[in-house]
Short mmCIF file of C-alpha atoms in Angstrom, two decimals:
data_model
loop_
_atom_site.label_atom_id
_atom_site.label_comp_id
_atom_site.label_asym_id
_atom_site.label_seq_id
_atom_site.Cartn_x
_atom_site.Cartn_y
_atom_site.Cartn_z
CA MET A 1 8.90 9.25 0.68
CA LEU A 2 6.93 6.20 -0.42
CA THR A 3 3.79 5.54 1.57
CA LYS A 4 3.38 2.30 3.48
CA ARG A 5 0.60 0.05 2.24
CA ILE A 6 -2.13 -1.65 4.26
CA ILE A 7 -3.33 -4.88 2.64
CA PRO A 8 -6.25 -6.90 4.00
CA CYS A 9 -5.85 -10.61 3.34
CA LEU A 10 -8.85 -12.74 2.47
CA ASP A 11 -8.23 -16.47 2.70
CA VAL A 12 -11.00 -18.10 0.67
CA ARG A 13 -12.39 -21.61 1.06
CA ASN A 14 -15.58 -22.74 -0.69
CA ARG A 15 -16.37 -19.14 -1.63
CA LYS A 16 -16.17 -18.00 1.99
CA VAL A 17 -13.51 -15.90 3.68
CA THR A 18 -11.99 -17.98 6.46
CA LYS A 19 -9.37 -17.40 9.15
CA GLY A 20 -7.41 -19.65 11.46
CA VAL A 21 -4.36 -19.67 13.70
CA ARG A 22 -1.12 -21.04 12.27
CA PHE A 23 -3.11 -22.45 9.34
CA GLN A 24 -5.46 -24.46 11.59
CA HIS A 25 -8.93 -24.25 13.18
CA ASN A 26 -10.37 -22.05 10.43
CA VAL A 27 -13.71 -20.30 10.90
CA ASP A 28 -15.78 -18.98 7.99
CA LEU A 29 -16.39 -15.21 8.12
CA GLY A 30 -18.23 -13.98 5.05
CA ASP A 31 -18.50 -13.44 1.31
CA PRO A 32 -15.17 -12.47 -0.31
CA VAL A 33 -16.68 -10.09 -2.86
CA GLU A 34 -18.75 -8.23 -0.26
CA MET A 35 -15.78 -7.99 2.09
CA ALA A 36 -13.56 -6.77 -0.75
CA VAL A 37 -15.96 -3.91 -1.44
CA ALA A 38 -16.17 -2.99 2.25
CA TYR A 39 -12.40 -2.92 2.72
CA SER A 40 -11.84 -1.05 -0.53
CA GLU A 41 -14.35 1.61 0.47
CA GLY A 42 -12.85 1.63 3.96
CA GLY A 43 -9.53 2.93 2.69
CA CYS A 44 -7.18 -0.03 2.23
CA ASP A 45 -4.45 0.30 -0.39
CA GLU A 46 -4.56 -3.18 -1.89
CA LEU A 47 -6.15 -6.57 -1.26
CA VAL A 48 -4.86 -10.12 -1.49
CA PHE A 49 -6.94 -13.24 -1.97
CA TYR A 50 -5.63 -16.74 -1.31
CA ASP A 51 -7.70 -19.68 -2.56
CA ILE A 52 -6.39 -21.87 0.24
CA THR A 53 -7.79 -25.22 -0.94
CA ALA A 54 -7.17 -24.93 -4.69
CA SER A 55 -3.76 -26.60 -4.69
CA ALA A 56 -4.83 -29.40 -2.34
CA GLU A 57 -7.87 -30.04 -4.52
CA ASN A 58 -5.71 -29.95 -7.65
CA ARG A 59 -7.79 -27.26 -9.33
CA PRO A 60 -7.14 -23.75 -10.64
CA ILE A 61 -8.00 -20.67 -8.65
CA ASP A 62 -11.69 -19.73 -8.56
CA ILE A 63 -11.46 -17.48 -11.61
CA GLU A 64 -15.12 -16.41 -11.43
CA MET A 65 -14.52 -15.02 -7.93
CA VAL A 66 -11.50 -13.12 -9.26
CA ARG A 67 -13.65 -11.77 -12.09
CA GLU A 68 -16.39 -10.66 -9.68
CA VAL A 69 -13.88 -8.86 -7.46
CA GLY A 70 -12.35 -7.17 -10.49
CA ARG A 71 -15.75 -5.83 -11.47
CA VAL A 72 -16.57 -4.20 -8.14
CA ILE A 73 -13.36 -2.69 -6.76
CA ARG A 74 -10.96 -0.10 -8.17
CA ILE A 75 -7.83 -0.80 -6.16
CA PRO A 76 -5.05 -3.28 -6.97
CA PHE A 77 -5.42 -6.84 -5.75
CA ALA A 78 -3.29 -9.96 -5.82
CA VAL A 79 -4.42 -13.57 -6.00
CA GLY A 80 -2.77 -16.85 -5.08
CA GLY A 81 -3.59 -20.51 -4.70
CA GLY A 82 -4.19 -22.87 -7.59
CA ILE A 83 -1.68 -21.09 -9.82
CA ARG A 84 0.00 -23.94 -11.70
CA HIS A 85 1.45 -22.43 -14.85
CA LEU A 86 1.62 -19.29 -17.01
CA GLU A 87 -1.86 -19.79 -18.41
CA ASP A 88 -3.34 -19.64 -14.89
CA MET A 89 -1.44 -16.40 -14.31
CA TYR A 90 -2.72 -14.99 -17.57
CA GLN A 91 -6.34 -15.90 -16.81
CA ALA A 92 -6.15 -14.31 -13.34
CA LEU A 93 -4.65 -11.11 -14.71
CA LEU A 94 -7.24 -11.05 -17.50
CA ALA A 95 -9.96 -11.41 -14.84
CA GLY A 96 -8.78 -8.24 -13.10
CA ALA A 97 -5.97 -9.17 -10.71
CA GLU A 98 -2.90 -6.95 -10.80
CA LYS A 99 -0.50 -9.37 -9.11
CA ILE A 100 -0.03 -13.13 -8.97
CA SER A 101 1.25 -14.70 -5.77
CA VAL A 102 3.20 -17.96 -5.98
CA ASN A 103 4.39 -20.06 -3.08
CA THR A 104 4.57 -23.85 -3.32
CA LEU A 105 4.70 -23.67 -7.11
CA ALA A 106 7.75 -21.41 -6.97
CA VAL A 107 9.58 -23.74 -4.58
CA GLU A 108 8.88 -26.74 -6.78
CA ASN A 109 9.59 -24.90 -10.04
CA PRO A 110 11.57 -21.69 -9.39
CA ILE A 111 11.84 -20.91 -13.09
CA ILE A 112 8.12 -20.05 -13.06
CA ILE A 113 9.13 -16.78 -11.39
CA ALA A 114 11.42 -15.88 -14.27
CA GLU A 115 8.89 -17.01 -16.87
CA GLY A 116 6.10 -15.00 -15.24
CA ALA A 117 8.27 -11.91 -14.91
CA LYS A 118 9.31 -12.13 -18.55
CA GLN A 119 5.76 -12.68 -19.78
CA PHE A 120 3.86 -10.22 -17.58
CA GLY A 121 6.48 -8.00 -15.89
CA SER A 122 8.18 -8.31 -12.52
CA GLN A 123 5.59 -6.03 -10.95
CA CYS A 124 3.00 -8.79 -11.45
CA ILE A 125 4.91 -11.60 -9.76
CA VAL A 126 4.87 -11.87 -5.97
CA LEU A 127 6.77 -14.53 -4.06
CA SER A 128 4.83 -15.55 -0.98
CA MET A 129 6.89 -17.45 1.58
CA ASP A 130 5.90 -19.25 4.79
CA PRO A 131 9.05 -19.43 6.94
CA VAL A 132 9.20 -21.11 10.33
CA LYS A 133 11.96 -20.87 12.93
CA SER A 134 14.52 -23.60 12.47
CA ASP A 135 17.80 -24.74 13.98
CA SER A 136 18.65 -26.84 10.92
CA PRO A 137 22.25 -26.41 9.69
CA ALA A 138 20.74 -26.08 6.21
CA CYS A 139 19.10 -22.82 7.27
CA PRO A 140 21.77 -20.45 8.59
CA SER A 141 19.31 -17.54 8.73
CA GLY A 142 17.38 -19.42 11.42
CA TYR A 143 14.27 -19.71 9.26
CA GLU A 144 13.15 -22.56 7.02
CA ILE A 145 10.71 -22.35 4.12
CA THR A 146 7.58 -24.47 4.42
CA VAL A 147 5.05 -25.25 1.70
CA ARG A 148 1.54 -26.68 1.32
CA GLY A 149 0.10 -24.59 4.12
CA PHE A 150 2.96 -25.30 6.56
CA ARG A 151 2.41 -29.01 6.14
CA GLN A 152 5.80 -29.65 4.55
CA ARG A 153 9.27 -28.41 5.49
CA THR A 154 11.78 -27.96 2.69
CA SER A 155 15.24 -27.47 4.27
CA ILE A 156 15.43 -24.26 2.19
CA ASP A 157 16.85 -21.23 3.98
CA ALA A 158 14.40 -18.31 3.94
CA LEU A 159 16.97 -15.59 3.26
CA GLN A 160 18.65 -17.57 0.52
CA TRP A 161 15.26 -18.22 -1.09
CA ALA A 162 14.31 -14.54 -0.95
CA LYS A 163 17.52 -13.52 -2.70
CA GLN A 164 17.10 -16.23 -5.31
CA ALA A 165 13.52 -15.16 -6.03
CA GLU A 166 14.68 -11.58 -6.50
CA ASP A 167 17.34 -12.76 -8.93
CA PHE A 168 14.70 -14.69 -10.87
CA GLY A 169 12.63 -11.52 -11.24
CA ALA A 170 10.06 -11.45 -8.46
CA GLY A 171 8.80 -7.91 -7.96
CA GLU A 172 7.73 -8.29 -4.33
CA ILE A 173 8.05 -10.73 -1.44
CA VAL A 174 5.38 -11.51 1.14
CA VAL A 175 6.96 -12.82 4.33
CA ASN A 176 4.32 -14.71 6.28
CA SER A 177 5.62 -15.96 9.60
CA VAL A 178 4.11 -19.34 10.35
CA ASP A 179 5.00 -18.90 14.02
CA ALA A 180 3.03 -15.65 14.24
CA ASP A 181 0.18 -16.40 11.84
CA GLY A 182 -3.23 -15.62 13.31
CA THR A 183 -1.88 -15.09 16.83
CA ARG A 184 -2.51 -11.30 16.84
CA GLU A 185 0.57 -10.98 19.06
CA GLY A 186 2.64 -8.97 16.61
CA PHE A 187 4.66 -9.48 13.46
CA GLU A 188 7.90 -11.48 13.52
CA LEU A 189 10.11 -8.39 13.41
CA ASN A 190 13.45 -10.18 13.20
CA LEU A 191 12.34 -12.27 10.24
CA THR A 192 10.82 -9.32 8.40
CA ARG A 193 13.88 -7.15 9.01
CA LEU A 194 16.19 -9.94 7.85
CA ILE A 195 14.47 -10.17 4.48
CA ALA A 196 13.74 -6.45 4.03
CA THR A 197 17.34 -5.37 4.61
CA ASN A 198 18.83 -7.98 2.30
CA VAL A 199 16.74 -7.62 -0.87
CA GLY A 200 16.12 -4.64 -3.10
CA ILE A 201 12.44 -5.25 -3.82
CA PRO A 202 9.42 -4.40 -1.64
CA VAL A 203 8.77 -6.69 1.33
CA VAL A 204 5.30 -7.24 2.75
CA ALA A 205 5.04 -8.34 6.38
CA SER A 206 2.38 -10.93 7.13
CA GLY A 207 1.29 -12.92 10.16
CA GLY A 208 0.54 -11.70 13.67
CA ALA A 209 -1.04 -8.25 13.31
CA GLY A 210 -3.31 -7.55 16.25
CA THR A 211 -3.10 -3.82 16.99
CA PRO A 212 -2.02 -0.64 15.16
CA LEU A 213 1.14 -0.67 17.28
CA HIS A 214 2.18 -3.90 15.61
CA LEU A 215 2.04 -2.18 12.22
CA ILE A 216 3.98 0.81 13.51
CA GLU A 217 6.67 -1.57 14.76
CA VAL A 218 6.95 -3.53 11.54
CA PHE A 219 7.21 -0.36 9.46
CA GLN A 220 9.60 1.55 11.71
CA GLN A 221 11.70 -1.26 13.15
CA ALA A 222 11.61 -3.97 10.49
CA HIS A 223 11.51 -1.73 7.39
CA ALA A 224 8.53 -3.44 5.75
CA ASP A 225 7.07 -1.68 2.73
CA ALA A 226 3.57 -3.01 3.37
CA ALA A 227 1.69 -5.03 5.95
CA ILE A 228 -0.99 -7.65 5.55
CA ILE A 229 -3.77 -7.63 8.11
CA ALA A 230 -6.66 -10.02 8.65
CA SER A 231 -8.02 -10.97 12.08
CA MET A 232 -7.85 -7.46 13.53
CA ILE A 233 -10.27 -6.15 10.91
CA HIS A 234 -12.24 -9.31 10.16
CA THR A 235 -13.43 -9.32 13.78
CA GLY A 236 -14.45 -5.67 13.64
CA GLN A 237 -12.03 -4.72 16.40
CA TYR A 238 -10.44 -2.07 14.19
CA THR A 239 -11.36 -0.27 10.99
CA ILE A 240 -8.79 0.54 8.36
CA LYS A 241 -9.32 4.24 9.06
CA GLU A 242 -8.59 3.74 12.76
CA ILE A 243 -5.41 1.86 11.91
CA LYS A 244 -4.27 4.52 9.46
CA ASP A 245 -5.04 7.28 11.96
CA GLN A 246 -2.70 5.63 14.46
CA LEU A 247 0.01 5.17 11.82
CA ASP A 248 -0.31 8.80 10.78
CA LYS A 249 0.05 9.98 14.39
CA ALA A 250 3.19 7.86 14.72
CA GLY A 251 4.74 9.48 11.67
CA VAL A 252 4.36 6.51 9.36
CA PRO A 253 3.73 7.77 5.81
CA ILE A 254 0.38 6.41 4.62
CA ARG A 255 -2.08 7.17 1.86
CA LYS A 256 -5.07 9.01 3.28
CA LYS A 257 -8.57 8.66 1.90
CA TRP A 258 -10.23 11.09 4.28
#
């Protein structure tokens, strides 16, 4: 049985890890490289870094930060934000990242998924999506894709987009619920289950983790392959070991480091 992965998310702004609620009211928390080392040594399975202002500032991802992280940790990590074309993907992978996450870019230019998968392998290309609940007739799944940090709706159905991305060659999908993001009230189980049971590639649940029970639910009830966590560990309320201990007791297969 494949183990479930725990992935701390570090949203980076001006070289500081920051966290907000539903993409707003962000508070700076610390140095991304130092936090990456701490979480890696603490037993996480992977990391993901989002340069959350790169696209808005029309600049590439902070490649020096990626390079610094690649020098100090020995676990896989993904990066996103400021990825504009294949060359940006190549530079991030060369700097040490194992996966490239695309979101707005993929919506605007879906062929970039196919081009990235062909050039670097599907395992390197992650589709990150930010769905929000919607009653639009254009979104029969009940969820609409948003882009640019939830600032823009697209009228694209989340389930349809997930299937299309898989067809293009994405190797993994991160499903970040805008409605649940930063609330610490639990993952959006219906949304995660909807995507996970309708695609054949790994699905990563994101948005809303607040307690170990929330991870148990998303793994056992929504069939996620991995879960992104942020606030619950950034605040020091839980350690990764404490979370994994609870998952282990609940029968969730996890990779142990102790």
